[in-house]
Tab-separated table of C-alpha atoms and ligand atoms in Angstrom:
chain	number	residue	atom	x	y	z
C	362	MET	CA	0.009	-0.091	0.315
C	363	ILE	CA	1.275	3.073	-0.873
C	364	SER	CA	0.954	6.207	2.134
C	365	THR	CA	-0.807	9.309	0.996
C	366	MET	CA	1.468	10.694	4.351
C	367	SER	CA	5.079	9.854	3.733
C	368	PRO	CA	7.128	11.919	6.633
C	369	HIS	CA	8.600	14.723	3.699
C	370	THR	CA	5.375	15.710	3.088
C	371	GLN	CA	4.917	19.186	2.929
C	372	ARG	CA	2.717	20.996	5.313
C	373	GLY	CA	0.067	22.659	3.012
C	374	LYS	CA	-1.644	25.842	2.981
C	375	PHE	CA	-4.772	27.032	5.163
C	376	ILE	CA	-6.159	29.824	3.243
C	377	THR	CA	-9.490	32.022	5.474
C	378	PHE	CA	-11.862	34.070	4.055
C	379	GLU	CA	-12.973	37.226	5.446
C	380	GLY	CA	-15.862	39.856	5.049
C	381	LEU	CA	-19.301	41.458	5.901
C	382	ASP	CA	-22.440	39.227	5.799
C	383	GLY	CA	-23.001	39.238	1.807
C	384	CYS	CA	-19.398	40.725	0.823
C	385	GLY	CA	-19.278	37.073	-1.756
C	386	LYS	CA	-16.940	35.250	0.780
C	387	SER	CA	-19.144	31.591	-0.078
C	388	THR	CA	-18.967	32.730	-4.214
C	389	GLN	CA	-15.256	33.660	-4.130
C	390	LEU	CA	-14.182	30.585	-2.334
C	391	GLU	CA	-16.058	28.192	-4.369
C	392	LYS	CA	-13.716	29.896	-7.297
C	393	VAL	CA	-10.410	29.539	-5.755
C	394	ALA	CA	-11.837	25.886	-5.567
C	395	ALA	CA	-12.471	25.352	-8.458
C	396	ALA	CA	-9.273	27.683	-10.570
C	397	LEU	CA	-7.033	25.244	-7.739
C	398	ARG	CA	-8.001	21.842	-8.722
C	399	ALA	CA	-8.451	22.503	-12.307
C	400	GLU	CA	-4.023	22.828	-11.804
C	401	ASN	CA	-4.116	19.702	-9.141
C	402	VAL	CA	-4.182	21.218	-6.496
C	403	LEU	CA	-5.584	19.572	-3.475
C	404	VAL	CA	-8.044	21.450	-1.453
C	405	VAL	CA	-10.828	21.239	0.659
C	406	VAL	CA	-13.887	23.455	1.553
C	407	THR	CA	-14.721	23.962	4.640
C	408	ARG	CA	-16.377	26.920	6.980
C	409	GLU	CA	-16.980	28.108	10.217
C	410	PRO	CA	-19.160	28.188	12.444
C	411	GLY	CA	-19.329	24.747	11.191
C	412	GLY	CA	-17.496	22.163	8.756
C	413	THR	CA	-17.542	18.960	10.688
C	414	PRO	CA	-21.028	17.086	12.167
C	415	THR	CA	-20.833	18.634	15.497
C	416	GLY	CA	-19.785	22.419	14.274
C	417	GLU	CA	-22.933	21.995	12.063
C	418	LYS	CA	-25.276	21.517	15.007
C	419	ILE	CA	-23.360	24.400	16.940
C	420	ARG	CA	-23.471	26.692	13.976
C	421	GLN	CA	-27.477	26.229	13.571
C	422	LEU	CA	-27.563	26.717	17.226
C	423	LEU	CA	-25.620	30.253	16.597
C	424	LEU	CA	-27.106	31.422	13.170
C	425	ASP	CA	-30.906	30.228	13.153
C	426	THR	CA	-32.855	33.367	14.111
C	427	GLY	CA	-36.165	30.941	16.558
C	428	THR	CA	-32.475	31.208	18.352
C	429	SER	CA	-33.066	34.145	20.776
C	430	ALA	CA	-31.479	36.468	23.501
C	431	LEU	CA	-28.592	34.372	23.315
C	432	ALA	CA	-26.210	36.230	25.863
C	433	PRO	CA	-22.967	37.521	23.746
C	434	LEU	CA	-20.193	35.488	25.989
C	435	SER	CA	-22.914	32.461	25.250
C	436	GLU	CA	-22.414	33.381	21.529
C	437	LEU	CA	-18.124	33.607	21.641
C	438	ALA	CA	-17.522	30.215	23.915
C	439	LEU	CA	-20.175	28.547	20.802
C	440	MET	CA	-17.923	30.024	18.256
C	441	PHE	CA	-14.810	28.558	20.208
C	442	ALA	CA	-16.213	25.218	20.744
C	443	SER	CA	-17.154	24.607	16.851
C	444	ARG	CA	-13.946	25.693	16.035
C	445	ALA	CA	-11.553	23.825	18.350
C	446	GLN	CA	-14.051	20.598	17.070
C	447	HIS	CA	-13.028	21.937	13.325
C	448	ILE	CA	-8.835	22.275	14.116
C	449	LYS	CA	-8.595	18.836	15.502
C	450	GLU	CA	-11.180	17.206	13.319
C	451	VAL	CA	-10.548	18.877	10.083
C	452	ILE	CA	-8.315	21.112	9.464
C	453	GLN	CA	-4.817	20.108	11.072
C	454	PRO	CA	-5.117	16.714	10.005
C	455	ALA	CA	-6.078	18.308	6.036
C	456	LEU	CA	-2.582	20.917	6.851
C	457	ALA	CA	-0.928	17.983	7.575
C	458	ALA	CA	-1.096	15.745	4.073
C	459	GLY	CA	-0.514	19.274	2.293
C	460	GLN	CA	-3.524	19.581	1.343
C	461	VAL	CA	-5.040	23.221	0.817
C	462	VAL	CA	-7.512	24.195	3.180
C	463	LEU	CA	-9.999	27.091	2.080
C	464	CYS	CA	-12.288	28.463	4.939
C	465	ASP	CA	-15.533	30.708	5.223
C	466	ARG	CA	-14.582	32.495	8.129
C	467	PHE	CA	-12.538	32.222	11.121
C	468	THR	CA	-11.048	33.530	13.775
C	469	ASP	CA	-11.230	36.843	12.559
C	470	SER	CA	-14.851	37.038	12.370
C	471	THR	CA	-15.155	35.931	16.242
C	472	GLU	CA	-13.150	39.051	16.719
C	473	ALA	CA	-14.724	40.761	14.213
C	474	TYR	CA	-18.507	40.018	15.151
C	475	GLN	CA	-18.234	39.120	18.658
C	476	GLY	CA	-15.165	41.194	19.553
C	477	GLY	CA	-16.358	44.937	17.736
C	478	GLY	CA	-19.642	43.709	17.005
C	479	ARG	CA	-20.843	42.688	20.129
C	480	LYS	CA	-18.396	44.676	22.733
C	481	LEU	CA	-16.588	42.119	23.835
C	482	GLY	CA	-12.979	42.849	22.942
C	483	SER	CA	-10.070	41.909	21.094
C	484	GLU	CA	-8.040	40.582	23.504
C	485	ALA	CA	-10.631	38.277	24.981
C	486	VAL	CA	-10.964	36.720	21.540
C	487	LEU	CA	-6.980	36.488	20.800
C	488	GLU	CA	-6.789	34.280	24.522
C	489	LEU	CA	-9.115	32.421	23.541
C	490	HIS	CA	-7.763	31.701	20.434
C	491	ARG	CA	-4.454	30.561	21.883
C	492	ILE	CA	-5.882	28.466	24.578
C	493	LEU	CA	-8.026	26.790	22.259
C	494	CYS	CA	-7.217	26.869	18.731
C	495	GLY	CA	-3.246	26.345	20.163
C	496	ASP	CA	-2.735	30.130	18.522
C	497	LEU	CA	-3.308	28.694	14.255
C	498	GLN	CA	-2.832	31.782	12.041
C	499	PRO	CA	-3.663	30.803	8.411
C	500	ASP	CA	-0.980	31.541	6.168
C	501	LEU	CA	-3.162	33.916	4.495
C	502	THR	CA	-6.418	35.765	5.246
C	503	ILE	CA	-8.537	37.348	2.087
C	504	LEU	CA	-10.507	40.609	3.531
C	505	MET	CA	-13.351	40.888	1.146
C	506	ASP	CA	-13.718	45.131	1.718
C	507	SER	CA	-16.812	46.586	0.743
C	508	ASP	CA	-19.405	48.968	2.011
C	509	LEU	CA	-22.278	48.338	4.467
C	510	ALA	CA	-25.275	49.536	2.413
C	511	ALA	CA	-23.772	47.293	-0.487
C	512	SER	CA	-23.098	43.982	1.611
C	513	VAL	CA	-25.696	43.693	4.002
C	514	ALA	CA	-28.343	44.552	0.463
C	515	ARG	CA	-26.093	41.272	-1.703
C	516	ALA	CA	-26.764	39.358	1.666
C	517	ARG	CA	-30.688	40.093	1.281
C	518	ARG	CA	-30.740	39.501	-2.101
C	519	ARG	CA	-29.766	36.835	-2.002
C	520	ASN	CA	-31.367	34.812	1.270
C	521	GLN	CA	-34.828	36.557	-1.517
C	522	ALA	CA	-33.533	34.333	-3.980
C	523	ARG	CA	-33.513	30.946	-1.573
C	524	VAL	CA	-36.201	31.051	0.529
C	525	SER	CA	-36.805	28.288	2.546
C	526	ALA	CA	-38.053	27.284	6.068
C	527	GLU	CA	-35.196	25.024	7.258
C	528	ASN	CA	-32.351	27.220	5.940
C	529	ASP	CA	-32.536	30.384	8.024
C	530	GLU	CA	-29.319	31.225	8.978
C	531	ASN	CA	-29.967	35.400	9.287
C	532	ARG	CA	-29.819	35.931	12.623
C	533	PHE	CA	-26.083	38.090	12.380
C	534	GLU	CA	-28.000	40.047	9.553
C	535	GLN	CA	-30.643	41.482	11.417
C	536	GLU	CA	-28.452	43.558	13.444
C	537	SER	CA	-28.295	47.004	13.412
C	538	ARG	CA	-26.145	49.671	10.937
C	539	ALA	CA	-23.900	50.461	13.913
C	540	PHE	CA	-23.226	46.839	14.840
C	541	PHE	CA	-22.009	46.378	10.986
C	542	GLY	CA	-20.170	49.318	10.872
C	543	ARG	CA	-18.179	48.262	14.562
C	544	VAL	CA	-17.508	45.294	12.373
C	545	ARG	CA	-15.909	46.437	9.563
C	546	ASN	CA	-13.787	48.903	11.710
C	547	VAL	CA	-12.551	45.523	13.503
C	548	TYR	CA	-11.800	43.769	10.205
C	549	LEU	CA	-9.854	46.783	9.235
C	550	ALA	CA	-7.845	47.063	12.478
C	551	ILE	CA	-6.684	43.610	11.641
C	552	ALA	CA	-5.127	43.953	8.087
C	553	ALA	CA	-3.189	46.693	9.370
C	554	ARG	CA	-1.968	44.665	12.550
C	555	GLU	CA	-1.265	42.323	9.953
C	556	PRO	CA	-0.160	43.114	6.711
C	557	GLN	CA	1.755	40.147	5.765
C	558	ARG	CA	-1.183	37.669	6.607
C	559	VAL	CA	-4.459	39.596	5.545
C	560	ALA	CA	-4.436	40.615	1.641
C	561	MET	CA	-7.425	43.360	1.474
C	562	VAL	CA	-9.831	42.742	-1.908
C	563	ASP	CA	-12.125	45.153	-3.133
C	564	ALA	CA	-15.423	42.764	-3.083
C	565	ARG	CA	-17.013	45.777	-4.878
C	566	GLY	CA	-16.084	44.794	-8.691
C	567	THR	CA	-18.243	42.298	-10.690
C	568	PRO	CA	-17.749	38.549	-9.024
C	569	GLU	CA	-14.633	38.368	-11.925
C	570	GLU	CA	-13.006	41.786	-11.218
C	571	THR	CA	-13.296	39.950	-7.336
C	572	HIS	CA	-11.718	36.740	-8.405
C	573	GLN	CA	-8.630	37.880	-10.285
C	574	GLN	CA	-7.726	40.037	-7.555
C	575	ILE	CA	-8.080	37.055	-5.028
C	576	MET	CA	-5.907	34.571	-7.245
C	577	ASN	CA	-3.409	37.202	-7.246
C	578	ALA	CA	-2.536	36.925	-3.606
C	579	VAL	CA	-3.678	33.235	-4.094
C	580	ARG	CA	-1.298	32.568	-6.272
C	581	ARG	CA	1.775	34.901	-4.717
C	582	LYS	CA	1.150	32.663	-1.507
C	583	LEU	CA	1.108	29.227	-2.777
C	584	LYS	CA	3.511	30.096	-5.441
C	585	LEU	CA	1.784	29.264	-8.147
C	586	VAL	CA	2.992	30.151	-11.626
C	587	THR	CA	0.851	33.018	-13.042
C	588	LYS	CA	-1.488	31.941	-16.004
C	589	THR	CA	-1.150	34.375	-18.872
C	590	ALA	CA	-5.326	34.884	-20.463
Q	1792	ATP	N1	-17.351	40.485	-7.091
Q	1792	ATP	C1	-18.497	39.647	-6.351
Q	1792	ATP	N2	-18.115	38.964	-5.403
Q	1792	ATP	C2	-18.541	38.048	-4.636
Q	1792	ATP	N3	-20.109	38.393	-5.313
Q	1792	ATP	C3	-20.843	39.097	-5.825
Q	1792	ATP	C4	-19.852	40.241	-5.986
Q	1792	ATP	N4	-20.374	40.605	-6.418
Q	1792	ATP	C5	-22.020	40.408	-6.338
Q	1792	ATP	N5	-21.905	39.472	-6.008
Q	1792	ATP	C6	-23.970	38.068	-5.665
Q	1792	ATP	O1	-23.435	39.009	-4.199
Q	1792	ATP	C7	-23.271	37.684	-3.544
Q	1792	ATP	C8	-23.050	37.142	-2.731
Q	1792	ATP	O2	-23.496	36.024	-1.477
Q	1792	ATP	P1	-21.754	35.397	-0.995
Q	1792	ATP	O3	-22.825	34.245	-0.298
Q	1792	ATP	O4	-21.289	35.003	-1.220
Q	1792	ATP	O5	-21.523	36.254	0.362
Q	1792	ATP	P2	-21.649	35.575	1.792
Q	1792	ATP	O6	-20.034	37.052	1.818
Q	1792	ATP	O7	-20.675	34.449	1.905
Q	1792	ATP	O8	-22.230	35.939	2.822
Q	1792	ATP	P3	-23.075	35.303	3.963
Q	1792	ATP	O9	-21.375	36.263	4.791
Q	1792	ATP	O10	-23.852	35.556	4.818
Q	1792	ATP	O11	-22.259	33.872	4.164
Q	1792	ATP	C9	-23.347	36.533	-4.742
Q	1792	ATP	O12	-25.664	36.559	-4.917
Q	1792	ATP	C10	-23.111	37.064	-5.707
Q	1792	ATP	O13	-23.338	36.868	-6.945
Q	1793	MG	MG1	-20.696	32.833	3.164
C-alpha cells in the first residue's frame, strides 16, 4: 500500500475568507477552489461556524433567527467550541497531509463580530484563540472589503432568492448598521495589524474582477506560476 502521508509531505496552506455578510466570501471561495482544482491542487473547502458534524449543529444554533436571547459570551464560547472541533477534525489533518484548506470565516470573524460587534473586545477573543486553538494562524486571509449598504443589500437579495424555512441563517443579518460598522472597523484594524497575513481585496466589483484580485494573492502565497490570459 502506498501511503499518501510520507514523513516528507510538505505542510499544506491554510487560507481563510473574511468580510461582512453578503460581501461574496462563499461565492469567491468556490471560484478559488475550482481554479486550484483545475491545476491539480488538492483542496479542502470548509466553513465556520461548522465544518464538522458537531460544528454544523452549533452553526444551526448560532445562525438560526429562532435562537433568541443568546448571551454574547455564550455566543463567543459556541464559536470557539465549533472551531476547536474543526481544527482537530478537519483543518490540522488536511494541513498535515499537504492539502490547501479554504475556510469560509475563521477567528478574525469572531474578533470582528463578537469582539467588535458585540463589544467583547479583541483581547478576550485572541486569548481564547491561544488557549483553544493552539494559536493556529492562517497562511493567508482574504479580507473582502465593501461598504456596509452594498454587502447587506447583497445578502438580502441572496436570501430572498433562497426562501427556505429549514435554512434560516439570518440571525446576524438582522443586526443594526452600527453593529456592522463596528465589525468592519475591527476587520480594517486586523488588516493594518497583520499586513503579512491579510490581503485586502475590493469586493465592490464584478465577481470576475474580485476573483482575479484574489487569485493574485493566492498564487503568490502558493507560489503558483501566474497564468497569462
Ligand atoms: N464581486 C463579487 N464577489 C462575490 N459575489 C458577488 C460579487 N458581486 C456580486 N456578488 C453577488 O453577491 C452575493 C454574495 O453572496 P455570498 O453568499 O457569496 O456572500 P457571503 O459573503 O458568503 O455572505 P454570508 O456572510 O452571508 O455567508 C451573490 O449573490 C453574488 O452573486
Ligand atoms: Mg457565505
